[in-house]
PDB file of C-alpha atoms and ligand atoms in Angstrom:
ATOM      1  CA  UNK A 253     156.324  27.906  72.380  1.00  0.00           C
ATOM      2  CA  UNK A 254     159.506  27.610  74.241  1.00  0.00           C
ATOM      3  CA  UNK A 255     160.383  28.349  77.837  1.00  0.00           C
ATOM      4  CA  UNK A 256     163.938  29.949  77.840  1.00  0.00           C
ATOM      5  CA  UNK A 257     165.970  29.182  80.274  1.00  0.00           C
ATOM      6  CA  UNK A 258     166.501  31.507  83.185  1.00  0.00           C
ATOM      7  CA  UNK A 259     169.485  34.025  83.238  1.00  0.00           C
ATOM      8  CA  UNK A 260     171.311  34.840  86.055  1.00  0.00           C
ATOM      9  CA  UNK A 261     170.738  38.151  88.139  1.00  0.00           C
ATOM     10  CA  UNK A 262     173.448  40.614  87.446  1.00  0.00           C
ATOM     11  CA  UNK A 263     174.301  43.630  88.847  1.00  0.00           C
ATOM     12  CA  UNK A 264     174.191  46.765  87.094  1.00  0.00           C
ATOM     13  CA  UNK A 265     177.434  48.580  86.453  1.00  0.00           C
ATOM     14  CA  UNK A 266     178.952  51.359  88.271  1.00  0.00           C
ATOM     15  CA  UNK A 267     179.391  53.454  85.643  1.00  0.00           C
ATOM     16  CA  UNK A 268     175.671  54.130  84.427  1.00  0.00           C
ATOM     17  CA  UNK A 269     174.387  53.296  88.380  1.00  0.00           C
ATOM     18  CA  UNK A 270     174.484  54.338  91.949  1.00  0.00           C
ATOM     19  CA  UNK A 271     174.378  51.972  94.474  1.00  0.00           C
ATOM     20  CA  UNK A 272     173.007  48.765  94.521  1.00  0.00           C
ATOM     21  CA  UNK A 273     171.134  47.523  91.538  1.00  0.00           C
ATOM     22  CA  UNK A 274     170.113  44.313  90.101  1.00  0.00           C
ATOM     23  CA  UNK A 275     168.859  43.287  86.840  1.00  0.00           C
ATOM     24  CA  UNK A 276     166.698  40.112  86.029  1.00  0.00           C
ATOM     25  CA  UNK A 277     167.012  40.218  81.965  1.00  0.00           C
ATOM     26  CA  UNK A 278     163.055  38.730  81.196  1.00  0.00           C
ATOM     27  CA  UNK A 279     162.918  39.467  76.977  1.00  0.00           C
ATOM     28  CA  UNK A 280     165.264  40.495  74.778  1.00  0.00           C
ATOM     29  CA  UNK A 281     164.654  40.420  70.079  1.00  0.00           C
ATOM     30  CA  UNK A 282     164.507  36.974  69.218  1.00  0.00           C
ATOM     31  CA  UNK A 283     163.995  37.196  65.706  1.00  0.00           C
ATOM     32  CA  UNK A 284     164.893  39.674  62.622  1.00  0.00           C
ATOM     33  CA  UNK A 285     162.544  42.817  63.218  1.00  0.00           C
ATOM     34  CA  UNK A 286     161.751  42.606  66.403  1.00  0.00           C
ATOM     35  CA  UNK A 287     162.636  45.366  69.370  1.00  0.00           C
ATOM     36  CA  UNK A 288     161.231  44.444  72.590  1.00  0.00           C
ATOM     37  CA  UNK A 289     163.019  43.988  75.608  1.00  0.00           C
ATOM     38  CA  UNK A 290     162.370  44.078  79.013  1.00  0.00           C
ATOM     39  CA  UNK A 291     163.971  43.483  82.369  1.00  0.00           C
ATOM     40  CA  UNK A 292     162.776  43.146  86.267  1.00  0.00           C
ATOM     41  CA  UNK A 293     165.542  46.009  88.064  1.00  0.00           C
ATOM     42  CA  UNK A 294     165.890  46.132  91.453  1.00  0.00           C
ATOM     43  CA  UNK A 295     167.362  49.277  93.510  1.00  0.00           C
ATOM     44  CA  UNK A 296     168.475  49.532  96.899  1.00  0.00           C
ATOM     45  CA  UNK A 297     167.468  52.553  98.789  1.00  0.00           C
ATOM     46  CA  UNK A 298     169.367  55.635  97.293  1.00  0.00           C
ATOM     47  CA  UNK A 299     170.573  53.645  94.225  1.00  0.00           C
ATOM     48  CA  UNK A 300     169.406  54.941  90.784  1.00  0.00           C
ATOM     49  CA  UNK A 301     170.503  55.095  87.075  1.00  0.00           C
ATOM     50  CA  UNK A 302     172.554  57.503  85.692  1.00  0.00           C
ATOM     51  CA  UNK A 303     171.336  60.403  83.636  1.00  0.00           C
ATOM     52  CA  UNK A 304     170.108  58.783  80.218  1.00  0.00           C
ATOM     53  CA  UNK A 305     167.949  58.797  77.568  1.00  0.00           C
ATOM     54  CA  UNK A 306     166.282  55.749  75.299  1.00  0.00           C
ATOM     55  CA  UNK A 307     166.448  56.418  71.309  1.00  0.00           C
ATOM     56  CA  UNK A 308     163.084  53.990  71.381  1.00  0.00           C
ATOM     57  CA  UNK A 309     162.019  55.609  74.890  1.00  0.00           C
ATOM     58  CA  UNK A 310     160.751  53.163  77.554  1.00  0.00           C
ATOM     59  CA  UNK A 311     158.156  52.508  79.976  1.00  0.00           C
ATOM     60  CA  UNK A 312     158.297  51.902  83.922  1.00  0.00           C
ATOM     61  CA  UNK A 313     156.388  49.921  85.848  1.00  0.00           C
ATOM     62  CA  UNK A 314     156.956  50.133  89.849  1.00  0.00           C
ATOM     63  CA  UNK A 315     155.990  46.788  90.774  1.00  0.00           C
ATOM     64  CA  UNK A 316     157.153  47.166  94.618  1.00  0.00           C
ATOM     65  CA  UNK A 317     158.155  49.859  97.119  1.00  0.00           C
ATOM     66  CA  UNK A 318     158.671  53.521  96.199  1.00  0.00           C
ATOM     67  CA  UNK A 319     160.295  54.883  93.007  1.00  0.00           C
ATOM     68  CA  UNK A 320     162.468  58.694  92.609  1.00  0.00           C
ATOM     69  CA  UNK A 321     162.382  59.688  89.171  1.00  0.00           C
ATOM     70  CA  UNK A 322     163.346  63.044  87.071  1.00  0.00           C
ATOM     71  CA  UNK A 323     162.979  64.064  83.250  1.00  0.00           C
ATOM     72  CA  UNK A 324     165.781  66.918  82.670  1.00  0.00           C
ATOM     73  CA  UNK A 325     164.049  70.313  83.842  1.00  0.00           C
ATOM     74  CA  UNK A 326     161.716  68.571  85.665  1.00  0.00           C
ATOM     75  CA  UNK A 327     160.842  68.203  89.483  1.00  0.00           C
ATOM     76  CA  UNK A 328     161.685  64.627  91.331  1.00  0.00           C
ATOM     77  CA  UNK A 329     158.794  63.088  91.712  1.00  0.00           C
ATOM     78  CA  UNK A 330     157.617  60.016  93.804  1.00  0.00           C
ATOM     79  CA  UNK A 331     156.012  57.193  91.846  1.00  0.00           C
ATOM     80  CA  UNK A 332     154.561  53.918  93.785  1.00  0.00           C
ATOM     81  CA  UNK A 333     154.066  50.293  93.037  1.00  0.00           C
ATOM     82  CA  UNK A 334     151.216  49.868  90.384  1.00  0.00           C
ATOM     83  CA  UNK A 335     152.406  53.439  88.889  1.00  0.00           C
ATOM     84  CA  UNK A 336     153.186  53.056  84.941  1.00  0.00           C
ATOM     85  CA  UNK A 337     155.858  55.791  83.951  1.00  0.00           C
ATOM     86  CA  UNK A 338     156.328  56.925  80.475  1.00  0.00           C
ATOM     87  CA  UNK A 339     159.741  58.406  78.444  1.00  0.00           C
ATOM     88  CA  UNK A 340     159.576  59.541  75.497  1.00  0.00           C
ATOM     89  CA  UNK A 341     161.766  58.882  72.761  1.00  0.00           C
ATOM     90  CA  UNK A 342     165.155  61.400  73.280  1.00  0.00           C
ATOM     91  CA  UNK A 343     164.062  62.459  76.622  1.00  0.00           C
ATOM     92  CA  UNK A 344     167.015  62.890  79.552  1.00  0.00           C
ATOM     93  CA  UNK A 345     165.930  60.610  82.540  1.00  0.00           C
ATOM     94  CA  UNK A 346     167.210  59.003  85.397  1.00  0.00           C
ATOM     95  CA  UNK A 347     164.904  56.170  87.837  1.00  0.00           C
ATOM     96  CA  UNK A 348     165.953  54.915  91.491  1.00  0.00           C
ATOM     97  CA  UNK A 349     164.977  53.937  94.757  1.00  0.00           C
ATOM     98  CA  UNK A 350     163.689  56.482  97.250  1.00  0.00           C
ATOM     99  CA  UNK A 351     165.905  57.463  99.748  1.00  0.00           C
ATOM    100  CA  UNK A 352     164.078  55.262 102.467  1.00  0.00           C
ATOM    101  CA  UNK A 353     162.642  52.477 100.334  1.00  0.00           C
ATOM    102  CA  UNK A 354     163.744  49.622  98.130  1.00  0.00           C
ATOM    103  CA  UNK A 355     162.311  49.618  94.557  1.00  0.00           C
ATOM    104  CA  UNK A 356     161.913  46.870  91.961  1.00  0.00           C
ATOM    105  CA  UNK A 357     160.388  48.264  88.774  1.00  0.00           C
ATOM    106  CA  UNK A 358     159.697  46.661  85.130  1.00  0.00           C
ATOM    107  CA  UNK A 359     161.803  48.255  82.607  1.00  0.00           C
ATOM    108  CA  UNK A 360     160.302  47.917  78.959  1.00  0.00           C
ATOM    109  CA  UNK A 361     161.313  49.237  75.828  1.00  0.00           C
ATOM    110  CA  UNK A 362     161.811  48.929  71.856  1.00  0.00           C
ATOM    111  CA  UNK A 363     165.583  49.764  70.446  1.00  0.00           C
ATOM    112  CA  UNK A 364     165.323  51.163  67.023  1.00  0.00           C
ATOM    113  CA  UNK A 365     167.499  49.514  64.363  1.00  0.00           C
ATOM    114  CA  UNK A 366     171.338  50.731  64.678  1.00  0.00           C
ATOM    115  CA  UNK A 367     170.664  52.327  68.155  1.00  0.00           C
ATOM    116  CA  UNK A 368     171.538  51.748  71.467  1.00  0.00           C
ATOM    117  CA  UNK A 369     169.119  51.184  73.658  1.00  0.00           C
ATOM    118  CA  UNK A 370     170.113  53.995  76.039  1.00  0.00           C
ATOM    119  CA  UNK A 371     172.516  57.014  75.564  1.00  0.00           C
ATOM    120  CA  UNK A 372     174.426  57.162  78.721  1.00  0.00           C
ATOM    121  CA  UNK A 373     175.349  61.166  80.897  1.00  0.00           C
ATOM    122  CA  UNK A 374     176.372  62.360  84.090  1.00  0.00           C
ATOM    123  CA  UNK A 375     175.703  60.747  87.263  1.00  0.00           C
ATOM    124  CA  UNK A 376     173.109  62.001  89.440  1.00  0.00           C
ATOM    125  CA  UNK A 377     174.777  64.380  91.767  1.00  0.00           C
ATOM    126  CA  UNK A 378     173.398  64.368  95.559  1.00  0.00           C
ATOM    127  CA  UNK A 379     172.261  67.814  95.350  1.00  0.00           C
ATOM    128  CA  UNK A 380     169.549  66.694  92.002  1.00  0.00           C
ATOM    129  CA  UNK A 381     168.724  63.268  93.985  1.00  0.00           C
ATOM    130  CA  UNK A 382     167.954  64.898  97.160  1.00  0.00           C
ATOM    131  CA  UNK A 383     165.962  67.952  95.702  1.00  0.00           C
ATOM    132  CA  UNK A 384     162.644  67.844  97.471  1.00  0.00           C
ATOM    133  CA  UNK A 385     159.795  65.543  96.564  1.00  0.00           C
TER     134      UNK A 385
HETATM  135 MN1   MN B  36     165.442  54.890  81.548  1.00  0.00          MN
END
């Protein structure tokens, strides 16, 4: 057992995220073969990733306020604290903050061997983040 020693909050950069974000880093592979990692991310209202996908796909817990998410071709949808989001593997995806709400969701997911863990797009433009609920 070993308690690792806590890692500073960083903010997210501008290039893959709008506005305000923060990441607390809480598990990355430790050892040959493994591919979990996970992070605490917090959004300010109206910030949000950048279009993206995960090659492993990942899973998204809101832990507090109120989430805006999209899957290319999909509606924006409205997902609350103790709501467990799912992407699959490949799938186009972008997460935020509501426009009238902070956010802090649990980010987990596996990275395949020789991937990244996310394939970086496009920003979100205005007109896709404020598309009705
Ligand atoms: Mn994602």
């Amino acid at each position: 057992m070993q308690i690792q020693p806590q890692q500073p909050t960083v903010k997210n950069p501008p290039e893959w995220f709008t506005g305000d974000v923060w990441l607390d880093p809480v598990a990355s592979p430790q050892q040959e073969g493994q591919r979990m990692s996970a992070g605490l991310v917090r959004f300010a209202p109206c910030a949000g990733t950048a279009w993206h996908s995960h090659p492993g796909g990942q899973t998204l817990r809101v832990v507090e306020g109120v989430a805006s998410m999209q899957a290319r071709g999909g509606e924006v949808v409205e997902v609350r604290a103790g709501q467990t989001v799912v992407t699959p593997p490949g799938e186009e995806h972008w997460h935020g903050a509501a426009p009238d709400s902070f956010m802090t969701h649990l980010a987990l997911w596996e990275t395949p061997d020789g991937e990244p863990s996310a394939i970086w797009g496009d920003h979100v433009s205005d007109e896709e983040y404020r598309a009705p609920r």
